[in-house]
mmCIF file of C-alpha atoms in Angstrom:
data_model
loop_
_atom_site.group_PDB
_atom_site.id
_atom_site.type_symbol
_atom_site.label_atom_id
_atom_site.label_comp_id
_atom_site.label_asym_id
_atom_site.label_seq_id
_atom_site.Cartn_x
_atom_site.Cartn_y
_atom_site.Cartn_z
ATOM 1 C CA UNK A 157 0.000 0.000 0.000
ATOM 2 C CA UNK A 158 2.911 2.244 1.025
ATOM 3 C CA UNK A 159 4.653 1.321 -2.354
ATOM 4 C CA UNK A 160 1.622 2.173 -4.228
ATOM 5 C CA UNK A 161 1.333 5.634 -2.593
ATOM 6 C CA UNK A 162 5.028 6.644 -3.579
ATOM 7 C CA UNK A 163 4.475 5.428 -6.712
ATOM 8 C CA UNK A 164 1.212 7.686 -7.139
ATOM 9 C CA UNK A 165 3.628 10.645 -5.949
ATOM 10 C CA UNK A 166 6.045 10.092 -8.165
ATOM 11 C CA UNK A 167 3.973 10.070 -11.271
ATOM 12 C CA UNK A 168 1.996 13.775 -9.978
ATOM 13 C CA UNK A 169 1.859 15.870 -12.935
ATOM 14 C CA UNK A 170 5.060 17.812 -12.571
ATOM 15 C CA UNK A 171 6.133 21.216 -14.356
ATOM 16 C CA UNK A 172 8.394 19.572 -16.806
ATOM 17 C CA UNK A 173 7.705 16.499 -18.612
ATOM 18 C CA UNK A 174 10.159 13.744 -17.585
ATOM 19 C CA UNK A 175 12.561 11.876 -19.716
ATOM 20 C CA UNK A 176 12.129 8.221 -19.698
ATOM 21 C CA UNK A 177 15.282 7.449 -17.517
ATOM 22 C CA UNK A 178 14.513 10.115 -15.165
ATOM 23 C CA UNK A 179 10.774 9.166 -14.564
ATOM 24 C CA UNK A 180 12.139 5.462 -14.077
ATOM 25 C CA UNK A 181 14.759 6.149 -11.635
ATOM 26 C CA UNK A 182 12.249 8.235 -9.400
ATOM 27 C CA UNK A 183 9.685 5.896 -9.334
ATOM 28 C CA UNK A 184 11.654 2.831 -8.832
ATOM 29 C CA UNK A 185 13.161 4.768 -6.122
ATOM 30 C CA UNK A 186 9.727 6.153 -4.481
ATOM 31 C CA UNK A 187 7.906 2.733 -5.086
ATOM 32 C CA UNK A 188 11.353 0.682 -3.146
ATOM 33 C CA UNK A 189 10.873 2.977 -0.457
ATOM 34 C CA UNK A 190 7.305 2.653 -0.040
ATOM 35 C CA UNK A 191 7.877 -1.260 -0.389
ATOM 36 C CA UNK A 192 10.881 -1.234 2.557
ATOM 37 C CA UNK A 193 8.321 0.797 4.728
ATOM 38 C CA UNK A 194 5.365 -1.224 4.258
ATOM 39 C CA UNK A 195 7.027 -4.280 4.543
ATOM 40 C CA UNK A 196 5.307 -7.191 6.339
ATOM 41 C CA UNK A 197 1.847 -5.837 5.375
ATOM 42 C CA UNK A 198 -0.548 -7.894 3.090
ATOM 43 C CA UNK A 199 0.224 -6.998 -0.589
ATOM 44 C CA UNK A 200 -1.994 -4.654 -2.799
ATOM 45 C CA UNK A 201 -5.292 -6.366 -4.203
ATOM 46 C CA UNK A 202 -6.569 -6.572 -7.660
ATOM 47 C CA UNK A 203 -8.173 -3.516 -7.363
ATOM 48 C CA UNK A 204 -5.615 -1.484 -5.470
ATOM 49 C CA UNK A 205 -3.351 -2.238 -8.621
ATOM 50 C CA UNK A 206 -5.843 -1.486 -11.032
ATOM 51 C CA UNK A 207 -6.405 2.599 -9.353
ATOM 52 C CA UNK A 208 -2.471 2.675 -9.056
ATOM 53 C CA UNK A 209 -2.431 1.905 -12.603
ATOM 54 C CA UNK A 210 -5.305 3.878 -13.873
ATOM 55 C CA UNK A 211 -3.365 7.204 -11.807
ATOM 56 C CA UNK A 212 -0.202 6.294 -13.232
ATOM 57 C CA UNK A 213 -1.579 5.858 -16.535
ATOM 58 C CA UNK A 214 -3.725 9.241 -16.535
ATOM 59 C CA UNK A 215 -0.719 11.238 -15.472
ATOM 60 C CA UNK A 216 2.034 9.879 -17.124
ATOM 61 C CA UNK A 217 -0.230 10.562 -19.927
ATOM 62 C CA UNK A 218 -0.463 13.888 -19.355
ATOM 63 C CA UNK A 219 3.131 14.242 -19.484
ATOM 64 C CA UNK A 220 3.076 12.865 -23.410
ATOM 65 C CA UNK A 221 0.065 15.449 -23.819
ATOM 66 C CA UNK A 222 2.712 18.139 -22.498
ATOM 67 C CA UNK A 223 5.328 16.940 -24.226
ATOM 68 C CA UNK A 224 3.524 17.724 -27.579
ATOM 69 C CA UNK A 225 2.446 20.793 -26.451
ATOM 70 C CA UNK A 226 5.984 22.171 -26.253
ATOM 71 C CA UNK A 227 7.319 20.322 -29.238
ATOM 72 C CA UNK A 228 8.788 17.479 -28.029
ATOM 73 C CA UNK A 229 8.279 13.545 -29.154
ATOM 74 C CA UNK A 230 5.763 11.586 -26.606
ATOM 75 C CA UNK A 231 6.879 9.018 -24.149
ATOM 76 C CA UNK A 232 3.902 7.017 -24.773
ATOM 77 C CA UNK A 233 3.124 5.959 -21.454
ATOM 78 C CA UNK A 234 0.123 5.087 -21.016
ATOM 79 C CA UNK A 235 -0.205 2.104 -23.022
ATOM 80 C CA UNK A 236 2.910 0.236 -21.436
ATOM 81 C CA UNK A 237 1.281 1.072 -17.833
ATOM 82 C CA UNK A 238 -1.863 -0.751 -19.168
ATOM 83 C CA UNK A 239 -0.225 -3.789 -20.789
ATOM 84 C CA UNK A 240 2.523 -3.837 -17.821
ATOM 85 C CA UNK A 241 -0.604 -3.987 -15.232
ATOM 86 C CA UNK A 242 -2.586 -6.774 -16.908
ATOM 87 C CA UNK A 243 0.819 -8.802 -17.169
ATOM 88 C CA UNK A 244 1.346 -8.010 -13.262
ATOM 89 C CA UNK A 245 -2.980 -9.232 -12.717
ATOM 90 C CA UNK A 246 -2.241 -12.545 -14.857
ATOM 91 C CA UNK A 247 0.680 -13.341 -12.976
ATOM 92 C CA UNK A 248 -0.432 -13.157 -9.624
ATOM 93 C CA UNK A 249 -3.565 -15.132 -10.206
ATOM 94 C CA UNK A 250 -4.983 -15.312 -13.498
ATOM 95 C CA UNK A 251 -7.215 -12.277 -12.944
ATOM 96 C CA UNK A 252 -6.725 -9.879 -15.794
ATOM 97 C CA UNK A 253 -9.833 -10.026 -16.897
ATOM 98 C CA UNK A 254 -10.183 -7.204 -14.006
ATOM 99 C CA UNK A 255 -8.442 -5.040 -15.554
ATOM 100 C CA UNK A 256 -9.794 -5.517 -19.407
ATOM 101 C CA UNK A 257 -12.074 -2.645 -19.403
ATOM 102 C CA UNK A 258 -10.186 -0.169 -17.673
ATOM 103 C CA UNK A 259 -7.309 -0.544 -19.868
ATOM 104 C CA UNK A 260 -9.296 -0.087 -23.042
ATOM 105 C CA UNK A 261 -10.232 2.821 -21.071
ATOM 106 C CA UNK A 262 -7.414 4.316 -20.058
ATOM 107 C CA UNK A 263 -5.675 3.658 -23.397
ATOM 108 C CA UNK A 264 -8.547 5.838 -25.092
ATOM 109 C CA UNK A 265 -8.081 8.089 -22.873
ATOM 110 C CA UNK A 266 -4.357 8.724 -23.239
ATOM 111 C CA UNK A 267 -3.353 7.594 -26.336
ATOM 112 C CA UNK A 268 -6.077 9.852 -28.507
ATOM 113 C CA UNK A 269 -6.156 13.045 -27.408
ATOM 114 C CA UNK A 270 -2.268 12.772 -28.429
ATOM 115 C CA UNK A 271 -3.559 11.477 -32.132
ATOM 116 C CA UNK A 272 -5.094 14.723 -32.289
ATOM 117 C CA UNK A 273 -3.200 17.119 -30.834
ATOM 118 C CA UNK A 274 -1.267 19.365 -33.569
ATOM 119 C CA UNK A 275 2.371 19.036 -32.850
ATOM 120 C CA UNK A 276 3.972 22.577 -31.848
ATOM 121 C CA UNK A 277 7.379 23.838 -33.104
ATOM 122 C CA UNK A 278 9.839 24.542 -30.113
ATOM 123 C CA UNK A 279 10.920 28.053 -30.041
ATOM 124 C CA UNK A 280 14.427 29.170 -31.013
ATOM 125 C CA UNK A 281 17.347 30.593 -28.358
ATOM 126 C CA UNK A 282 16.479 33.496 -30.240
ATOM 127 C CA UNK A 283 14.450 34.813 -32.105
ATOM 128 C CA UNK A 284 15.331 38.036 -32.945
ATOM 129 C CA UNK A 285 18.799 39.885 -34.053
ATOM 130 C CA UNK A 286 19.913 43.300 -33.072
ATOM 131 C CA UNK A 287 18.620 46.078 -35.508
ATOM 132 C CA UNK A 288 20.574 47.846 -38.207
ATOM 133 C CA UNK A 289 21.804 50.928 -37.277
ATOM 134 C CA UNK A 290 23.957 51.280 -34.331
ATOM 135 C CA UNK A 291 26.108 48.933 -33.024
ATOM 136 C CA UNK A 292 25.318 47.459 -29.114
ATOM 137 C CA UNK A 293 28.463 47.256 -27.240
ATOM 138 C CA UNK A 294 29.165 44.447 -25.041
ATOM 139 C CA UNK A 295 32.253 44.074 -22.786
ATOM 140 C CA UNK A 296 32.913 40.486 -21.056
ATOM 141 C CA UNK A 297 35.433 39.976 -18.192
ATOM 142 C CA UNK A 298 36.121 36.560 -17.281
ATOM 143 C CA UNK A 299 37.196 35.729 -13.811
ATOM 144 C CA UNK A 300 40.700 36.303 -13.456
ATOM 145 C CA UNK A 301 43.056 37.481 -10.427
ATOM 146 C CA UNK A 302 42.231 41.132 -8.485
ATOM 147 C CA UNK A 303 39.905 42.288 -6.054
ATOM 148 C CA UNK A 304 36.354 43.083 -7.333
ATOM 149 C CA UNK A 305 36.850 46.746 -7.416
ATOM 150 C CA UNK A 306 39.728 46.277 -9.598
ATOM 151 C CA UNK A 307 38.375 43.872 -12.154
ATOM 152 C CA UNK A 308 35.549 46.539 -12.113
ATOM 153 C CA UNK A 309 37.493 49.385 -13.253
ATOM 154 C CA UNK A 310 39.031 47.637 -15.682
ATOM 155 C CA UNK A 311 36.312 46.146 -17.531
ATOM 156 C CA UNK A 312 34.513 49.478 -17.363
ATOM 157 C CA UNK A 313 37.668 50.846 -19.008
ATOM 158 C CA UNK A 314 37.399 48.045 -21.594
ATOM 159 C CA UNK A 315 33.723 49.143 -22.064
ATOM 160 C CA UNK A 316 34.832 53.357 -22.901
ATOM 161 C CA UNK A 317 37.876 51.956 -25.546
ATOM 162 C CA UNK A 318 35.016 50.455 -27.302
ATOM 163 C CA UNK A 319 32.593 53.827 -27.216
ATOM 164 C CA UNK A 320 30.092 51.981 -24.680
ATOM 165 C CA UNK A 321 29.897 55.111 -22.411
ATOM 166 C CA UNK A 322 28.425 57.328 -25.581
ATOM 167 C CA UNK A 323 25.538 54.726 -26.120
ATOM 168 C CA UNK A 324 22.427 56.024 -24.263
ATOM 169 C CA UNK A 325 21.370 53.045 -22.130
ATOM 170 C CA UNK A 326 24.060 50.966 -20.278
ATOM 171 C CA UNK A 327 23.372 47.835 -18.918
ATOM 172 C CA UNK A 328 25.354 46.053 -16.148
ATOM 173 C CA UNK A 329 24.740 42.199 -16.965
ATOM 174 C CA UNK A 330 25.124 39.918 -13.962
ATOM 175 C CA UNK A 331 25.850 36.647 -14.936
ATOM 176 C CA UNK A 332 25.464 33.222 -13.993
ATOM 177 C CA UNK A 333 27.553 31.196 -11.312
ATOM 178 C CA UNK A 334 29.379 30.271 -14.621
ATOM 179 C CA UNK A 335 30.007 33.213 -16.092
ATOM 180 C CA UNK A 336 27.414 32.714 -18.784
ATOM 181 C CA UNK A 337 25.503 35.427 -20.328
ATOM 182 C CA UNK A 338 22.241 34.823 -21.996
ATOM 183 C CA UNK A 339 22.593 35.755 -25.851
ATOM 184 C CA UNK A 340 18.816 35.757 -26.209
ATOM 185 C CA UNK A 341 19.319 38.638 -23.454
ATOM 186 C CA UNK A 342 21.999 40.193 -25.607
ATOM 187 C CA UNK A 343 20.007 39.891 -28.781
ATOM 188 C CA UNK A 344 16.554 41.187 -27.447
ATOM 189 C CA UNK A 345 17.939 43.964 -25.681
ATOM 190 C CA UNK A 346 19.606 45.406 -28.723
ATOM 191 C CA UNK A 347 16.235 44.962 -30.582
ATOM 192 C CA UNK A 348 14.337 46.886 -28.306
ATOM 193 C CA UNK A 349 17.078 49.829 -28.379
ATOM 194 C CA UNK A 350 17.979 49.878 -31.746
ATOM 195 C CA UNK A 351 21.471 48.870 -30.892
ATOM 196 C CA UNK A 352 21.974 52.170 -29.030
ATOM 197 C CA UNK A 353 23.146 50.235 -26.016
ATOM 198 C CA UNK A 354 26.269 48.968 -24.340
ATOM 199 C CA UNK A 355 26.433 46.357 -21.649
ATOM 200 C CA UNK A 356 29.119 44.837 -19.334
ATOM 201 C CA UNK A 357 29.951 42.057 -17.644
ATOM 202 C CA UNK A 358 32.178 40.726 -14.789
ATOM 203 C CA UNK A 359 32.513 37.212 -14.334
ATOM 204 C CA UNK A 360 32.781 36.354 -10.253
ATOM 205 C CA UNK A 361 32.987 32.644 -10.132
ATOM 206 C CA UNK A 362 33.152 29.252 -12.664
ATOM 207 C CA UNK A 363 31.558 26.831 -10.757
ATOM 208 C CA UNK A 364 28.049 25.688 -12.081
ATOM 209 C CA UNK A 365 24.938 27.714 -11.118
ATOM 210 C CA UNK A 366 23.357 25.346 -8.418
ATOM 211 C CA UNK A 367 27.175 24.867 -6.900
ATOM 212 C CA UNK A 368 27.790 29.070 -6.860
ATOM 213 C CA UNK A 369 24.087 29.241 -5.385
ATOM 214 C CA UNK A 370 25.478 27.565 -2.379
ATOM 215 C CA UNK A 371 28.672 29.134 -2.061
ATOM 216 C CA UNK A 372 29.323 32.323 -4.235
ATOM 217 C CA UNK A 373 26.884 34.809 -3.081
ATOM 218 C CA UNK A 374 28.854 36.879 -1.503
ATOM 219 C CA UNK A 375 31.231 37.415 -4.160
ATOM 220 C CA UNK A 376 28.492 37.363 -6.781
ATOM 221 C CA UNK A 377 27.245 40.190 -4.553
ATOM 222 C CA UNK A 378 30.400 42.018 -4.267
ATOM 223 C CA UNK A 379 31.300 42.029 -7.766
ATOM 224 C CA UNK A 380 28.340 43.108 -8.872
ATOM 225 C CA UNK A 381 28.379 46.147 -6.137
ATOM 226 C CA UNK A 382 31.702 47.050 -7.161
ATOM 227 C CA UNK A 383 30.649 47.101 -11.262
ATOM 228 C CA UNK A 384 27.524 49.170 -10.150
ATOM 229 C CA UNK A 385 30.053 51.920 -8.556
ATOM 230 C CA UNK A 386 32.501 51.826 -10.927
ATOM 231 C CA UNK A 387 29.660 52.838 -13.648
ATOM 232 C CA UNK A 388 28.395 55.386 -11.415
ATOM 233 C CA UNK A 389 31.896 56.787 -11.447
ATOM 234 C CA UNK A 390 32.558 57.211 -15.227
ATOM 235 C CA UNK A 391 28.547 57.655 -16.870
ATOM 236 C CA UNK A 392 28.203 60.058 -18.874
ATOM 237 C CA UNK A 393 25.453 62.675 -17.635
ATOM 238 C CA UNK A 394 21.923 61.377 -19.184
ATOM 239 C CA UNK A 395 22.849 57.869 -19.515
ATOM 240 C CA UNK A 396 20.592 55.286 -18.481
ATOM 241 C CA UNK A 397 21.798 52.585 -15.791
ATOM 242 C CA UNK A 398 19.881 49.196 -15.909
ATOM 243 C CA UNK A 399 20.705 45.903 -14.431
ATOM 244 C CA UNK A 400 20.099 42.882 -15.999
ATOM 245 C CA UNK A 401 20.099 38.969 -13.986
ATOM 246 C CA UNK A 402 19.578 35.345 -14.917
ATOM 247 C CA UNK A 403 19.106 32.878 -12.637
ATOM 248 C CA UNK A 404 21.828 33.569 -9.654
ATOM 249 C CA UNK A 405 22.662 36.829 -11.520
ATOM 250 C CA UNK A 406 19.369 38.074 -10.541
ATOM 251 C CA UNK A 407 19.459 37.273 -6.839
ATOM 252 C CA UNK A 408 23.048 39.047 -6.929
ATOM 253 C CA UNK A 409 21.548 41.693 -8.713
ATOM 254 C CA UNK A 410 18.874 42.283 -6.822
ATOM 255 C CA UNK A 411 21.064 42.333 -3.451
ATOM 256 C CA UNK A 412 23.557 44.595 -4.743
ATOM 257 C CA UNK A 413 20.943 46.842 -5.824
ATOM 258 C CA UNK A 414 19.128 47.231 -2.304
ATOM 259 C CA UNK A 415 22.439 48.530 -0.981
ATOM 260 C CA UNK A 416 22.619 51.400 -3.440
ATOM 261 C CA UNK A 417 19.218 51.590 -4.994
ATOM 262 C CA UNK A 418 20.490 54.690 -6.800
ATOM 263 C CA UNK A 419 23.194 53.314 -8.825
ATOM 264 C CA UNK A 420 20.665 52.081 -11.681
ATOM 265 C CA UNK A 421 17.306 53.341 -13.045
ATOM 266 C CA UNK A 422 15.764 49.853 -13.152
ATOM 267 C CA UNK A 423 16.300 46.250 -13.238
ATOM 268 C CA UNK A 424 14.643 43.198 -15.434
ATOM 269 C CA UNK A 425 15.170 39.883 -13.130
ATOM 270 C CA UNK A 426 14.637 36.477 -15.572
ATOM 271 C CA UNK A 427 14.345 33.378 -13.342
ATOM 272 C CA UNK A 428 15.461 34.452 -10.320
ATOM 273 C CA UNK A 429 15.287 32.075 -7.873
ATOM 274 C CA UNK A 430 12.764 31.467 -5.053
ATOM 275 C CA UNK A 431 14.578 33.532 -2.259
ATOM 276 C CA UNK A 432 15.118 36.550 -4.460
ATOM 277 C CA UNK A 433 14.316 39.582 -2.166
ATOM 278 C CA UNK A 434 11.696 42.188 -4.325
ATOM 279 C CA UNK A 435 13.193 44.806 -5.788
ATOM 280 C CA UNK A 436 11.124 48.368 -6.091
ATOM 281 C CA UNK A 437 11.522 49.263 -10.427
ATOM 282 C CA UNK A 438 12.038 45.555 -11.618
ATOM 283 C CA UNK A 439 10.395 43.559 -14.274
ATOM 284 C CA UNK A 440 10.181 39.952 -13.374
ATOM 285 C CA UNK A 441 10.068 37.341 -16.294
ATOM 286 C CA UNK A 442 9.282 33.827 -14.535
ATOM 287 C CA UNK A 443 7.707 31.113 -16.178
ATOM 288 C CA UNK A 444 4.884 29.226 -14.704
ATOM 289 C CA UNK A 445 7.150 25.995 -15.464
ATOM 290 C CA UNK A 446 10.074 26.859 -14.320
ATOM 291 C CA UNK A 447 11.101 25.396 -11.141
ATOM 292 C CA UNK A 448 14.276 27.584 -10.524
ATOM 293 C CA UNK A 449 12.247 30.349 -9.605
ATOM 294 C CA UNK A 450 9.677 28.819 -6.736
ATOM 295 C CA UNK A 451 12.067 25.591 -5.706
ATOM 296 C CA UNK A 452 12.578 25.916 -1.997
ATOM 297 C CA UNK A 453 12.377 23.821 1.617
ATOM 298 C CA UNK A 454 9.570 25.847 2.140
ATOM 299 C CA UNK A 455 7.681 23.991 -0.658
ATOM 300 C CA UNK A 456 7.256 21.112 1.554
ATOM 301 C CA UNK A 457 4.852 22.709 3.834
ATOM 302 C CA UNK A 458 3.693 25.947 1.892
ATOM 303 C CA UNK A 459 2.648 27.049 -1.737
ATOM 304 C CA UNK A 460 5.165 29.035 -3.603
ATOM 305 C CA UNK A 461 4.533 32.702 -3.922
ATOM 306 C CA UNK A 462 5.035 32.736 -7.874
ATOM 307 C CA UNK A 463 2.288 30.864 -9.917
ATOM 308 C CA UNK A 464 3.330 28.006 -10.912
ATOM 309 C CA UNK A 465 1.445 25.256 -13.604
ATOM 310 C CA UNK A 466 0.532 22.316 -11.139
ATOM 311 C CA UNK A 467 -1.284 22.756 -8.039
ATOM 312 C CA UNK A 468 0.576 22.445 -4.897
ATOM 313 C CA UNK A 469 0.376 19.929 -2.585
ATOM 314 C CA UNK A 470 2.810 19.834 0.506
ATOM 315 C CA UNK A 471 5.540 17.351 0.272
ATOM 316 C CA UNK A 472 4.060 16.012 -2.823
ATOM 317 C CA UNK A 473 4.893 19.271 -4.789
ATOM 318 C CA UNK A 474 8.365 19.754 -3.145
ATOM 319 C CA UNK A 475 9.610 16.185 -4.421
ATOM 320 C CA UNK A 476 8.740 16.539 -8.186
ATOM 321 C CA UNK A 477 10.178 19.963 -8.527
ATOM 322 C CA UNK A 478 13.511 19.023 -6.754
ATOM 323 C CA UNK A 479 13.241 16.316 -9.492
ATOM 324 C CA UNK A 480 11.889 19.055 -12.125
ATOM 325 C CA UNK A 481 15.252 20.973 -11.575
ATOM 326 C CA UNK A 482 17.281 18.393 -13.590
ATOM 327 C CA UNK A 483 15.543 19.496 -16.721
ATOM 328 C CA UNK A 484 14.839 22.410 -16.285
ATOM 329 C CA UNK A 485 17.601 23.646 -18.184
ATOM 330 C CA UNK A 486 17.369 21.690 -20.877
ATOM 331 C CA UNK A 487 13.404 22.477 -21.800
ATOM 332 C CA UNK A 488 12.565 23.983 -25.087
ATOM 333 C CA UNK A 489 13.195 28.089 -25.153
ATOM 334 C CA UNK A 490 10.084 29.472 -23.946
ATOM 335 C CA UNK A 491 9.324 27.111 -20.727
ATOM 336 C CA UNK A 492 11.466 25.720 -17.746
ATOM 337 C CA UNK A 493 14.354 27.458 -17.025
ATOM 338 C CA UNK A 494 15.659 28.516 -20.429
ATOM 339 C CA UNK A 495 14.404 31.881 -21.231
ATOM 340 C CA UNK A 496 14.673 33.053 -25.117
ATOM 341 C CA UNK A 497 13.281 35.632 -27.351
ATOM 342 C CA UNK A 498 10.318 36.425 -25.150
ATOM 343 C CA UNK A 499 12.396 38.440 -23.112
ATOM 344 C CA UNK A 500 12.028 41.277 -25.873
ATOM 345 C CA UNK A 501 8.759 42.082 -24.585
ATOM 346 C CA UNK A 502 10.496 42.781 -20.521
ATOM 347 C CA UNK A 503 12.760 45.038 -22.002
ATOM 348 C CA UNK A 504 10.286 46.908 -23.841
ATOM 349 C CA UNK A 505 8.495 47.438 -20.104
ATOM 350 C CA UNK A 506 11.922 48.054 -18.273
ATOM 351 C CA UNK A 507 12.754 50.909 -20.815
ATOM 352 C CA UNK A 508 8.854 51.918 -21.215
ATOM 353 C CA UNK A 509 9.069 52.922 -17.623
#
């Protein structure tokens, strides 16, 4: 019974659909868990396999429906949960006729509203390119030796050799744990400008995200504090500061700017994560799949503050994003945690403002 209930968890709609491998591995893991607790205890009945089946079924199927929906080839769950629980029904006693009509059942009810659901095309990292005209600027320090301040002034240096300081909007990118820097972010931005921008970047660690989330934010912090002043020291009078961050550049961001709120105009924060503090003058891009931006301990026992696409339920919701998070990444442009050409439409609000 215990195994059964795992199992059920395992399989609750999550935010991403799940790769076969990954879907396996959790509920193999979930279901021996469940089986190690409830050991001892009389084994599931005919029809206690036949609901765990029809659940799994149903929402494993919506993952296929989900999968189409954002472009992607169908597992085709549903019908292997069917045909795997009639093979389990035979073996144990030579009952599958119990389960005959509900998997014709569930097999209808999975398998056509994927016949008949058009196929969409996954969106592009990009889908836009910077305007003729002017030419954006775009200065990129990568982590090297020197004290924040330093590295600062010399990328900001870097950034007036290349005429950055006579563009009118300046933007200081934070970037991720990695040093990455979205081009999508790039691209868009110079769209919505007409290339009349420069931006600038200064990397603070080379670790992956997740591993700089745990122990990098206080230099991401301190880097980015130190680009903000070194900006405010050498713009040009009627230039526009903004501050740009992905991921763990916009929790940086967003600390550095409460310390000295008047070092930039405004901000546009794209996935920040859960324990991002608010920030007065910020546009927030977040999608509703994405479960970088509500993942927390606090999900265990309270819904996140974002909207997200599944309901919440406690525990329940906290395992299958911590599970969501491993591809999150890797989700078509346009859901999860890879942000692409939509972005065009925060900039237009962070410079409408």
């Amino acid at each position: 019974m215990i195994g059964a209930l795992l199992l059920a968890v395992s399989t609750y709609p999550p935010l991403l659909p799940r790769g076969v491998l990954v879907q396996v591995v959790e509920s193999g893991v979930l279901w021996s868990l469940g089986a190690w607790l409830g050991r001892g205890r009389a084994p599931l009945g005919p029809v206690g396999v036949v609901v765990t089946a029809a659940w799994v079924a149903v929402t494993l199927g919506l993952q296929d429906v989900q999968s189409v929906d954002l472009g992607l080839d169908p597992v085709g769950w549903a019908p292997a949960v069917v045909l795997g629980t009639v093979v389990l029904l035979a073996a144990r006693g030579g009952i599958a006729r119990v389960a005959v009509v509900p998997a014709v059942l569930l097999v209808a009810v999975a398998v056509v509203p994927l016949a008949h659901t058009p196929r969409a095309v996954a969106s592009p990292t990009s889908a836009v390119a910077p305007a003729p005209g002017t030419r954006p600027v775009h200065v990129d320090l990568a982590l090297g030796p020197g004290a924040p301040a330093d590295r600062a002034e010399t990328a900001v240096h870097r950034l007036a050799a290349e005429g950055g300081l006579a563009r009118r909007t300046l933007v200081v990118v934070v970037p991720t744990g990695s040093g990455w820097v979205d081009a999508a972010a790039l691209d868009t931005l110079a769209d919505a400008t007409d290339g009349d921008v420069a931006s600038v970047t200064v990397a603070y660690d080379d670790a992956p995200s997740w591993l700089s989330y745990l122990t990098a934010r206080d230099e991401a912090i301190a880097t980015t504090d130190a680009l903000l002043a070194a900006v405010a020291r050498h713009r040009p009078a009627g230039t526009r500061v903004l501050l740009y961050g992905q991921s763990l550049g916009a929790l940086a961001g967003a600390q550095a700017w409460a310390r000295h709120p008047e070092r930039a105009e405004r901000a546009f924060w794209v996935g920040p994560p859960a324990d991002t503090p608010p920030s007065p003058g910020a546009v927030t891009l977040a999608h509703p799949t994405d479960p970088a931006v509500v993942w927390s301990p606090w999900l265990l026992v309270r819904p996140p503050e974002r909207p997200v696409a599944r309901p919440w339920l406690p525990v329940v919701s906290f395992v299958q994003t911590s599970v969501d998070l491993l591809g999150a990444v890797g989700a078509p442009a346009g859901s999860g945690h890879h942000y692409g050409a939509e972005q065009r439409a925060g900039w237009e609000r962070v410079l409408a403002r």
